[in-house]
PDB file of C-alpha atoms in Angstrom:
ATOM      1  CA  UNK A   1     -37.789  -3.948 -46.621  1.00 77.00           C
ATOM      2  CA  UNK A   2     -36.731  -1.599 -43.851  1.00 83.00           C
ATOM      3  CA  UNK A   3     -38.123   1.932 -43.853  1.00 90.00           C
ATOM      4  CA  UNK A   4     -36.107   4.816 -42.437  1.00 95.00           C
ATOM      5  CA  UNK A   5     -37.663   8.118 -41.421  1.00 96.00           C
ATOM      6  CA  UNK A   6     -35.159  10.935 -41.691  1.00 97.00           C
ATOM      7  CA  UNK A   7     -34.742  14.691 -41.618  1.00 97.00           C
ATOM      8  CA  UNK A   8     -31.962  17.291 -41.669  1.00 96.00           C
ATOM      9  CA  UNK A   9     -31.634  20.424 -39.558  1.00 94.00           C
ATOM     10  CA  UNK A  10     -28.747  22.791 -40.216  1.00 93.00           C
ATOM     11  CA  UNK A  11     -28.092  26.244 -38.857  1.00 89.00           C
ATOM     12  CA  UNK A  12     -30.572  25.853 -35.964  1.00 79.00           C
ATOM     13  CA  UNK A  13     -33.371  26.285 -38.500  1.00 74.00           C
ATOM     14  CA  UNK A  14     -35.946  24.007 -36.833  1.00 84.00           C
ATOM     15  CA  UNK A  15     -36.606  21.968 -33.734  1.00 88.00           C
ATOM     16  CA  UNK A  16     -36.482  18.187 -33.555  1.00 91.00           C
ATOM     17  CA  UNK A  17     -39.835  16.748 -32.497  1.00 91.00           C
ATOM     18  CA  UNK A  18     -40.320  13.333 -30.863  1.00 91.00           C
ATOM     19  CA  UNK A  19     -41.476  10.436 -33.077  1.00 92.00           C
ATOM     20  CA  UNK A  20     -44.970   9.072 -32.728  1.00 91.00           C
ATOM     21  CA  UNK A  21     -45.132   6.991 -29.501  1.00 89.00           C
ATOM     22  CA  UNK A  22     -44.318   3.313 -29.904  1.00 85.00           C
ATOM     23  CA  UNK A  23     -42.653   3.623 -33.310  1.00 84.00           C
ATOM     24  CA  UNK A  24     -40.237   0.783 -34.036  1.00 84.00           C
ATOM     25  CA  UNK A  25     -38.929   2.439 -37.194  1.00 90.00           C
ATOM     26  CA  UNK A  26     -35.459   3.944 -37.346  1.00 94.00           C
ATOM     27  CA  UNK A  27     -35.534   7.761 -37.145  1.00 96.00           C
ATOM     28  CA  UNK A  28     -32.395   9.619 -38.239  1.00 97.00           C
ATOM     29  CA  UNK A  29     -31.602  13.333 -38.041  1.00 97.00           C
ATOM     30  CA  UNK A  30     -28.576  14.775 -39.844  1.00 97.00           C
ATOM     31  CA  UNK A  31     -27.432  18.041 -38.318  1.00 95.00           C
ATOM     32  CA  UNK A  32     -24.555  20.379 -37.560  1.00 93.00           C
ATOM     33  CA  UNK A  33     -26.087  21.242 -34.200  1.00 90.00           C
ATOM     34  CA  UNK A  34     -26.293  19.759 -30.725  1.00 90.00           C
ATOM     35  CA  UNK A  35     -29.760  18.259 -30.977  1.00 89.00           C
ATOM     36  CA  UNK A  36     -30.958  15.508 -28.674  1.00 89.00           C
ATOM     37  CA  UNK A  37     -34.419  13.952 -28.834  1.00 92.00           C
ATOM     38  CA  UNK A  38     -35.664  10.600 -27.554  1.00 92.00           C
ATOM     39  CA  UNK A  39     -36.415   8.267 -30.433  1.00 93.00           C
ATOM     40  CA  UNK A  40     -34.083   9.994 -32.901  1.00 96.00           C
ATOM     41  CA  UNK A  41     -30.624   8.850 -33.951  1.00 96.00           C
ATOM     42  CA  UNK A  42     -28.784  12.163 -34.289  1.00 96.00           C
ATOM     43  CA  UNK A  43     -25.826  12.141 -36.694  1.00 96.00           C
ATOM     44  CA  UNK A  44     -23.479  15.123 -36.749  1.00 95.00           C
ATOM     45  CA  UNK A  45     -22.507  16.113 -40.287  1.00 93.00           C
ATOM     46  CA  UNK A  46     -19.695  18.460 -41.255  1.00 92.00           C
ATOM     47  CA  UNK A  47     -20.885  21.432 -43.270  1.00 93.00           C
ATOM     48  CA  UNK A  48     -19.798  21.397 -46.925  1.00 94.00           C
ATOM     49  CA  UNK A  49     -21.522  24.474 -48.310  1.00 93.00           C
ATOM     50  CA  UNK A  50     -21.585  28.186 -47.558  1.00 89.00           C
ATOM     51  CA  UNK A  51     -25.270  28.086 -46.633  1.00 91.00           C
ATOM     52  CA  UNK A  52     -26.972  25.553 -44.335  1.00 93.00           C
ATOM     53  CA  UNK A  53     -29.801  25.330 -46.854  1.00 93.00           C
ATOM     54  CA  UNK A  54     -27.615  23.400 -49.272  1.00 95.00           C
ATOM     55  CA  UNK A  55     -26.320  21.037 -46.602  1.00 96.00           C
ATOM     56  CA  UNK A  56     -29.901  20.225 -45.644  1.00 96.00           C
ATOM     57  CA  UNK A  57     -30.962  19.891 -49.291  1.00 97.00           C
ATOM     58  CA  UNK A  58     -28.124  17.482 -50.007  1.00 97.00           C
ATOM     59  CA  UNK A  59     -29.386  15.181 -47.258  1.00 97.00           C
ATOM     60  CA  UNK A  60     -32.937  15.563 -48.479  1.00 97.00           C
ATOM     61  CA  UNK A  61     -32.392  14.999 -52.190  1.00 98.00           C
ATOM     62  CA  UNK A  62     -29.701  12.309 -52.342  1.00 97.00           C
ATOM     63  CA  UNK A  63     -29.634  11.104 -48.746  1.00 96.00           C
ATOM     64  CA  UNK A  64     -31.251   7.723 -49.522  1.00 97.00           C
ATOM     65  CA  UNK A  65     -28.140   6.806 -51.519  1.00 96.00           C
ATOM     66  CA  UNK A  66     -25.369   8.931 -50.005  1.00 96.00           C
ATOM     67  CA  UNK A  67     -26.341   8.326 -46.361  1.00 95.00           C
ATOM     68  CA  UNK A  68     -28.201   5.004 -46.430  1.00 96.00           C
ATOM     69  CA  UNK A  69     -26.532   3.242 -49.355  1.00 95.00           C
ATOM     70  CA  UNK A  70     -29.726   2.801 -51.377  1.00 95.00           C
ATOM     71  CA  UNK A  71     -30.785  -0.186 -49.290  1.00 91.00           C
ATOM     72  CA  UNK A  72     -33.968   1.011 -47.584  1.00 93.00           C
ATOM     73  CA  UNK A  73     -37.273   2.676 -48.261  1.00 92.00           C
ATOM     74  CA  UNK A  74     -37.045   6.211 -46.927  1.00 95.00           C
ATOM     75  CA  UNK A  75     -39.520   8.752 -45.664  1.00 95.00           C
ATOM     76  CA  UNK A  76     -38.188  12.308 -45.630  1.00 97.00           C
ATOM     77  CA  UNK A  77     -39.922  14.849 -43.400  1.00 96.00           C
ATOM     78  CA  UNK A  78     -39.038  18.529 -43.160  1.00 95.00           C
ATOM     79  CA  UNK A  79     -38.222  19.935 -39.740  1.00 91.00           C
ATOM     80  CA  UNK A  80     -41.659  21.569 -39.684  1.00 91.00           C
ATOM     81  CA  UNK A  81     -43.394  18.168 -39.936  1.00 94.00           C
ATOM     82  CA  UNK A  82     -44.361  15.760 -37.160  1.00 93.00           C
ATOM     83  CA  UNK A  83     -45.690  12.264 -37.801  1.00 94.00           C
ATOM     84  CA  UNK A  84     -49.044  11.962 -36.045  1.00 92.00           C
ATOM     85  CA  UNK A  85     -49.924   8.318 -36.721  1.00 91.00           C
ATOM     86  CA  UNK A  86     -48.268   4.920 -36.186  1.00 90.00           C
ATOM     87  CA  UNK A  87     -45.660   4.037 -38.792  1.00 85.00           C
ATOM     88  CA  UNK A  88     -47.693   0.948 -39.706  1.00 84.00           C
ATOM     89  CA  UNK A  89     -50.422   3.266 -41.008  1.00 84.00           C
ATOM     90  CA  UNK A  90     -47.907   5.117 -43.127  1.00 85.00           C
ATOM     91  CA  UNK A  91     -46.627   1.916 -44.677  1.00 79.00           C
ATOM     92  CA  UNK A  92     -50.142   1.008 -45.803  1.00 65.00           C
ATOM     93  CA  UNK A  93     -50.626   4.484 -47.255  1.00 69.00           C
ATOM     94  CA  UNK A  94     -47.266   4.793 -48.979  1.00 68.00           C
ATOM     95  CA  UNK A  95     -46.511   1.367 -50.431  1.00 64.00           C
ATOM     96  CA  UNK A  96     -48.546   1.854 -53.568  1.00 66.00           C
ATOM     97  CA  UNK A  97     -48.049  -0.672 -56.346  1.00 71.00           C
ATOM     98  CA  UNK A  98     -45.302   0.157 -58.806  1.00 80.00           C
ATOM     99  CA  UNK A  99     -44.903   3.809 -57.781  1.00 91.00           C
ATOM    100  CA  UNK A 100     -41.376   4.917 -56.984  1.00 94.00           C
ATOM    101  CA  UNK A 101     -42.213   7.924 -54.828  1.00 95.00           C
ATOM    102  CA  UNK A 102     -45.166   9.396 -52.965  1.00 94.00           C
ATOM    103  CA  UNK A 103     -45.943  12.915 -51.786  1.00 95.00           C
ATOM    104  CA  UNK A 104     -48.767  15.398 -51.384  1.00 95.00           C
ATOM    105  CA  UNK A 105     -49.841  17.660 -54.237  1.00 96.00           C
ATOM    106  CA  UNK A 106     -49.490  21.394 -53.745  1.00 95.00           C
ATOM    107  CA  UNK A 107     -52.267  23.039 -51.743  1.00 93.00           C
ATOM    108  CA  UNK A 108     -52.187  26.109 -53.951  1.00 94.00           C
ATOM    109  CA  UNK A 109     -50.913  25.471 -57.491  1.00 95.00           C
ATOM    110  CA  UNK A 110     -50.830  22.930 -60.311  1.00 95.00           C
ATOM    111  CA  UNK A 111     -48.365  24.674 -62.633  1.00 97.00           C
ATOM    112  CA  UNK A 112     -44.640  25.240 -62.188  1.00 96.00           C
ATOM    113  CA  UNK A 113     -44.931  28.722 -63.712  1.00 97.00           C
ATOM    114  CA  UNK A 114     -47.310  29.772 -60.936  1.00 97.00           C
ATOM    115  CA  UNK A 115     -44.995  28.237 -58.336  1.00 97.00           C
ATOM    116  CA  UNK A 116     -42.076  30.181 -59.784  1.00 97.00           C
ATOM    117  CA  UNK A 117     -44.017  33.442 -59.759  1.00 96.00           C
ATOM    118  CA  UNK A 118     -44.922  32.892 -56.116  1.00 96.00           C
ATOM    119  CA  UNK A 119     -41.245  32.404 -55.265  1.00 96.00           C
ATOM    120  CA  UNK A 120     -40.429  35.630 -57.120  1.00 96.00           C
ATOM    121  CA  UNK A 121     -43.213  37.584 -55.427  1.00 96.00           C
ATOM    122  CA  UNK A 122     -42.092  36.372 -51.982  1.00 94.00           C
ATOM    123  CA  UNK A 123     -38.395  36.934 -52.812  1.00 94.00           C
ATOM    124  CA  UNK A 124     -37.541  33.306 -52.091  1.00 93.00           C
ATOM    125  CA  UNK A 125     -34.528  33.381 -54.429  1.00 94.00           C
ATOM    126  CA  UNK A 126     -32.862  35.440 -57.134  1.00 95.00           C
ATOM    127  CA  UNK A 127     -35.516  36.434 -59.678  1.00 95.00           C
ATOM    128  CA  UNK A 128     -33.292  35.956 -62.717  1.00 96.00           C
ATOM    129  CA  UNK A 129     -32.207  32.500 -61.622  1.00 97.00           C
ATOM    130  CA  UNK A 130     -35.833  31.434 -61.225  1.00 97.00           C
ATOM    131  CA  UNK A 131     -36.947  32.945 -64.536  1.00 97.00           C
ATOM    132  CA  UNK A 132     -34.044  31.439 -66.487  1.00 97.00           C
ATOM    133  CA  UNK A 133     -34.619  28.031 -64.944  1.00 98.00           C
ATOM    134  CA  UNK A 134     -38.330  27.926 -65.730  1.00 97.00           C
ATOM    135  CA  UNK A 135     -37.752  29.306 -69.229  1.00 98.00           C
ATOM    136  CA  UNK A 136     -35.290  26.480 -69.894  1.00 98.00           C
ATOM    137  CA  UNK A 137     -37.826  23.919 -68.718  1.00 98.00           C
ATOM    138  CA  UNK A 138     -40.453  25.353 -71.026  1.00 97.00           C
ATOM    139  CA  UNK A 139     -38.009  25.425 -73.939  1.00 98.00           C
ATOM    140  CA  UNK A 140     -37.337  21.713 -73.393  1.00 98.00           C
ATOM    141  CA  UNK A 141     -41.055  21.040 -73.720  1.00 98.00           C
ATOM    142  CA  UNK A 142     -42.225  20.558 -70.151  1.00 98.00           C
ATOM    143  CA  UNK A 143     -46.009  20.974 -70.310  1.00 97.00           C
ATOM    144  CA  UNK A 144     -47.841  23.530 -68.210  1.00 96.00           C
ATOM    145  CA  UNK A 145     -50.111  22.306 -65.418  1.00 97.00           C
ATOM    146  CA  UNK A 146     -48.008  19.158 -65.099  1.00 97.00           C
ATOM    147  CA  UNK A 147     -48.631  19.245 -61.367  1.00 96.00           C
ATOM    148  CA  UNK A 148     -46.720  20.637 -58.416  1.00 97.00           C
ATOM    149  CA  UNK A 149     -45.617  18.462 -55.526  1.00 97.00           C
ATOM    150  CA  UNK A 150     -45.020  19.618 -51.963  1.00 96.00           C
ATOM    151  CA  UNK A 151     -41.784  17.952 -50.960  1.00 97.00           C
ATOM    152  CA  UNK A 152     -42.007  18.458 -47.192  1.00 96.00           C
ATOM    153  CA  UNK A 153     -42.992  14.787 -46.987  1.00 96.00           C
ATOM    154  CA  UNK A 154     -41.433  12.428 -49.524  1.00 96.00           C
ATOM    155  CA  UNK A 155     -41.416   8.645 -49.629  1.00 95.00           C
ATOM    156  CA  UNK A 156     -38.924   6.983 -51.985  1.00 95.00           C
ATOM    157  CA  UNK A 157     -38.010   3.454 -52.944  1.00 93.00           C
ATOM    158  CA  UNK A 158     -34.300   2.618 -53.416  1.00 94.00           C
ATOM    159  CA  UNK A 159     -34.699   1.857 -57.123  1.00 94.00           C
ATOM    160  CA  UNK A 160     -32.377   2.757 -59.988  1.00 96.00           C
ATOM    161  CA  UNK A 161     -35.034   4.983 -61.551  1.00 96.00           C
ATOM    162  CA  UNK A 162     -35.595   6.840 -58.311  1.00 97.00           C
ATOM    163  CA  UNK A 163     -31.849   7.289 -57.841  1.00 98.00           C
ATOM    164  CA  UNK A 164     -31.542   8.702 -61.362  1.00 98.00           C
ATOM    165  CA  UNK A 165     -34.354  11.116 -60.588  1.00 98.00           C
ATOM    166  CA  UNK A 166     -32.849  12.240 -57.262  1.00 98.00           C
ATOM    167  CA  UNK A 167     -29.369  12.776 -58.638  1.00 98.00           C
ATOM    168  CA  UNK A 168     -30.811  14.868 -61.474  1.00 98.00           C
ATOM    169  CA  UNK A 169     -32.857  16.777 -58.896  1.00 98.00           C
ATOM    170  CA  UNK A 170     -29.714  17.551 -56.895  1.00 98.00           C
ATOM    171  CA  UNK A 171     -27.862  18.615 -60.056  1.00 98.00           C
ATOM    172  CA  UNK A 172     -30.706  20.962 -60.991  1.00 98.00           C
ATOM    173  CA  UNK A 173     -30.761  22.487 -57.534  1.00 97.00           C
ATOM    174  CA  UNK A 174     -27.004  23.052 -57.578  1.00 96.00           C
ATOM    175  CA  UNK A 175     -27.132  24.774 -60.960  1.00 96.00           C
ATOM    176  CA  UNK A 176     -30.362  26.705 -60.423  1.00 96.00           C
ATOM    177  CA  UNK A 177     -32.614  27.821 -57.591  1.00 96.00           C
ATOM    178  CA  UNK A 178     -32.204  26.303 -54.143  1.00 95.00           C
ATOM    179  CA  UNK A 179     -36.024  26.039 -53.996  1.00 96.00           C
ATOM    180  CA  UNK A 180     -36.257  22.290 -54.564  1.00 97.00           C
ATOM    181  CA  UNK A 181     -39.957  22.355 -55.492  1.00 95.00           C
ATOM    182  CA  UNK A 182     -39.040  24.325 -58.625  1.00 97.00           C
ATOM    183  CA  UNK A 183     -36.996  21.433 -60.007  1.00 98.00           C
ATOM    184  CA  UNK A 184     -38.836  18.441 -58.524  1.00 98.00           C
ATOM    185  CA  UNK A 185     -41.566  18.195 -61.155  1.00 98.00           C
ATOM    186  CA  UNK A 186     -39.207  18.960 -64.025  1.00 98.00           C
ATOM    187  CA  UNK A 187     -37.033  16.001 -62.986  1.00 98.00           C
ATOM    188  CA  UNK A 188     -40.137  13.886 -62.502  1.00 98.00           C
ATOM    189  CA  UNK A 189     -41.137  14.736 -66.065  1.00 98.00           C
ATOM    190  CA  UNK A 190     -37.665  14.135 -67.536  1.00 98.00           C
ATOM    191  CA  UNK A 191     -37.171  10.755 -65.858  1.00 98.00           C
ATOM    192  CA  UNK A 192     -40.810   9.666 -66.179  1.00 97.00           C
ATOM    193  CA  UNK A 193     -40.811   8.821 -62.490  1.00 97.00           C
ATOM    194  CA  UNK A 194     -44.048   7.110 -61.366  1.00 96.00           C
ATOM    195  CA  UNK A 195     -45.351   9.157 -58.441  1.00 95.00           C
ATOM    196  CA  UNK A 196     -48.304   8.520 -56.153  1.00 94.00           C
ATOM    197  CA  UNK A 197     -50.222  11.592 -55.043  1.00 93.00           C
ATOM    198  CA  UNK A 198     -51.314  11.127 -51.455  1.00 92.00           C
ATOM    199  CA  UNK A 199     -54.871  11.946 -50.446  1.00 89.00           C
ATOM    200  CA  UNK A 200     -55.403  15.369 -48.947  1.00 91.00           C
ATOM    201  CA  UNK A 201     -52.572  17.866 -48.640  1.00 94.00           C
ATOM    202  CA  UNK A 202     -49.714  18.613 -46.295  1.00 93.00           C
ATOM    203  CA  UNK A 203     -51.875  20.637 -43.903  1.00 92.00           C
ATOM    204  CA  UNK A 204     -55.031  18.516 -44.159  1.00 91.00           C
ATOM    205  CA  UNK A 205     -54.383  14.822 -43.680  1.00 93.00           C
ATOM    206  CA  UNK A 206     -54.524  12.284 -40.837  1.00 91.00           C
ATOM    207  CA  UNK A 207     -50.848  11.315 -40.971  1.00 93.00           C
ATOM    208  CA  UNK A 208     -48.765  14.441 -40.453  1.00 94.00           C
ATOM    209  CA  UNK A 209     -48.944  17.713 -38.554  1.00 93.00           C
ATOM    210  CA  UNK A 210     -47.479  20.832 -40.169  1.00 92.00           C
ATOM    211  CA  UNK A 211     -46.024  23.359 -37.758  1.00 88.00           C
ATOM    212  CA  UNK A 212     -45.190  27.016 -38.437  1.00 78.00           C
ATOM    213  CA  UNK A 213     -41.745  27.613 -39.955  1.00 65.00           C
ATOM    214  CA  UNK A 214     -38.750  28.811 -37.933  1.00 58.00           C
ATOM    215  CA  UNK A 215     -39.995  27.488 -34.573  1.00 53.00           C
ATOM    216  CA  UNK A 216     -36.513  27.233 -33.037  1.00 55.00           C
ATOM    217  CA  UNK A 217     -36.448  29.544 -30.005  1.00 50.00           C
ATOM    218  CA  UNK A 218     -32.753  30.138 -30.563  1.00 49.00           C
ATOM    219  CA  UNK A 219     -33.595  31.727 -33.920  1.00 50.00           C
ATOM    220  CA  UNK A 220     -37.032  33.246 -33.488  1.00 46.00           C
ATOM    221  CA  UNK A 221     -39.136  34.573 -30.650  1.00 46.00           C
ATOM    222  CA  UNK A 222     -42.373  32.609 -30.827  1.00 43.00           C
ATOM    223  CA  UNK A 223     -45.639  33.441 -29.110  1.00 46.00           C
ATOM    224  CA  UNK A 224     -47.604  30.300 -28.283  1.00 48.00           C
ATOM    225  CA  UNK A 225     -51.353  30.768 -28.677  1.00 56.00           C
ATOM    226  CA  UNK A 226     -53.801  28.471 -26.941  1.00 63.00           C
ATOM    227  CA  UNK A 227     -57.324  28.023 -28.302  1.00 67.00           C
ATOM    228  CA  UNK A 228     -60.061  27.106 -25.846  1.00 69.00           C
ATOM    229  CA  UNK A 229     -63.111  25.319 -27.269  1.00 64.00           C
ATOM    230  CA  UNK A 230     -66.393  24.631 -25.474  1.00 67.00           C
ATOM    231  CA  UNK A 231     -67.908  21.356 -26.665  1.00 65.00           C
ATOM    232  CA  UNK A 232     -71.459  20.113 -26.002  1.00 63.00           C
ATOM    233  CA  UNK A 233     -73.069  17.430 -28.199  1.00 59.00           C
ATOM    234  CA  UNK A 234     -71.285  18.681 -31.301  1.00 60.00           C
ATOM    235  CA  UNK A 235     -71.562  16.679 -34.505  1.00 54.00           C
ATOM    236  CA  UNK A 236     -68.780  14.475 -35.821  1.00 54.00           C
ATOM    237  CA  UNK A 237     -67.723  17.238 -38.229  1.00 52.00           C
ATOM    238  CA  UNK A 238     -66.085  18.986 -35.278  1.00 60.00           C
ATOM    239  CA  UNK A 239     -63.292  16.419 -35.434  1.00 58.00           C
ATOM    240  CA  UNK A 240     -62.030  17.919 -38.696  1.00 57.00           C
ATOM    241  CA  UNK A 241     -62.217  21.446 -37.323  1.00 60.00           C
ATOM    242  CA  UNK A 242     -60.253  20.514 -34.201  1.00 55.00           C
ATOM    243  CA  UNK A 243     -57.628  18.644 -36.198  1.00 54.00           C
ATOM    244  CA  UNK A 244     -57.007  21.703 -38.381  1.00 51.00           C
ATOM    245  CA  UNK A 245     -56.748  23.962 -35.345  1.00 56.00           C
ATOM    246  CA  UNK A 246     -54.150  21.646 -33.837  1.00 54.00           C
ATOM    247  CA  UNK A 247     -51.806  22.101 -36.796  1.00 47.00           C
ATOM    248  CA  UNK A 248     -51.184  25.672 -35.647  1.00 49.00           C
ATOM    249  CA  UNK A 249     -52.408  26.136 -32.051  1.00 57.00           C
ATOM    250  CA  UNK A 250     -52.443  24.366 -28.720  1.00 60.00           C
ATOM    251  CA  UNK A 251     -56.082  23.392 -28.229  1.00 64.00           C
ATOM    252  CA  UNK A 252     -57.899  22.821 -24.944  1.00 68.00           C
ATOM    253  CA  UNK A 253     -61.416  21.377 -25.205  1.00 66.00           C
ATOM    254  CA  UNK A 254     -63.879  21.780 -22.338  1.00 64.00           C
ATOM    255  CA  UNK A 255     -66.428  19.004 -22.846  1.00 62.00           C
ATOM    256  CA  UNK A 256     -69.730  18.558 -21.024  1.00 60.00           C
ATOM    257  CA  UNK A 257     -69.127  14.815 -20.847  1.00 61.00           C
ATOM    258  CA  UNK A 258     -72.693  14.129 -21.913  1.00 59.00           C
ATOM    259  CA  UNK A 259     -71.707  11.649 -24.618  1.00 58.00           C
ATOM    260  CA  UNK A 260     -68.050  10.635 -24.339  1.00 55.00           C
ATOM    261  CA  UNK A 261     -68.363   7.947 -27.008  1.00 56.00           C
ATOM    262  CA  UNK A 262     -69.336  10.494 -29.672  1.00 51.00           C
ATOM    263  CA  UNK A 263     -67.318  13.518 -28.711  1.00 51.00           C
ATOM    264  CA  UNK A 264     -64.930  14.826 -31.381  1.00 50.00           C
ATOM    265  CA  UNK A 265     -61.369  13.592 -31.458  1.00 51.00           C
ATOM    266  CA  UNK A 266     -58.493  16.018 -31.676  1.00 49.00           C
ATOM    267  CA  UNK A 267     -54.734  15.225 -31.899  1.00 44.00           C
ATOM    268  CA  UNK A 268     -52.637  16.504 -28.981  1.00 40.00           C
ATOM    269  CA  UNK A 269     -55.885  17.575 -27.327  1.00 42.00           C
ATOM    270  CA  UNK A 270     -56.657  18.155 -23.679  1.00 41.00           C
ATOM    271  CA  UNK A 271     -60.168  17.442 -22.412  1.00 38.00           C
ATOM    272  CA  UNK A 272     -61.258  18.912 -19.125  1.00 38.00           C
TER     273      UNK A 272
END
């Protein structure tokens, strides 16, 4: 079955990054802006809501059915995510038995109550809306420490069960907090959706690169920092260090060239 990679950028919130070189998978970006990027099919969408957040969330939550007709496997990526591996590798990682969806577990929390408190502390949404929503979930019997998913990367099959889950997710978001991670696991619990937890986390995995939020130069003044690393006969563990650095910084590696076959590998690296 076809797999479609898609994203949504509204209100000039993010930048559109090129797909991994050589990808033969369809890449679709829904937007209200004038984005152009080789490898992406850019579809202009008329705004329906007062905030661009909701327009983007609509594409994210129910896009597989509203935009693609429920006929393809879909891989959602936030605007802050770039695929850093061939799509064929993703297919092998994501197509997991009878699971209906796949995503990374939270890097920081395993309980929705802790996630909600973090949103309150960081003023991510109205405090009362968040508290009332989580209190309702607890009243309905949702267990604590049920798990928290990070929805910046989300694979879904076009099944009836997954559609039921996503439409409930959208309904919860429309009636509660716009923070979709607050309602994701509740809906997963209510619909008994089989979910595969991917190895690693969103900022520590070989498949995706997480960039800082709000990187659009039209919205935010960004200072690009370049890290220079001197490399001489370093052990293989340096590969992991370099990969983590590359999620945030531009990295230049000066290598002695003494053992090119064993030198560490680093995505988007420059060896000199």
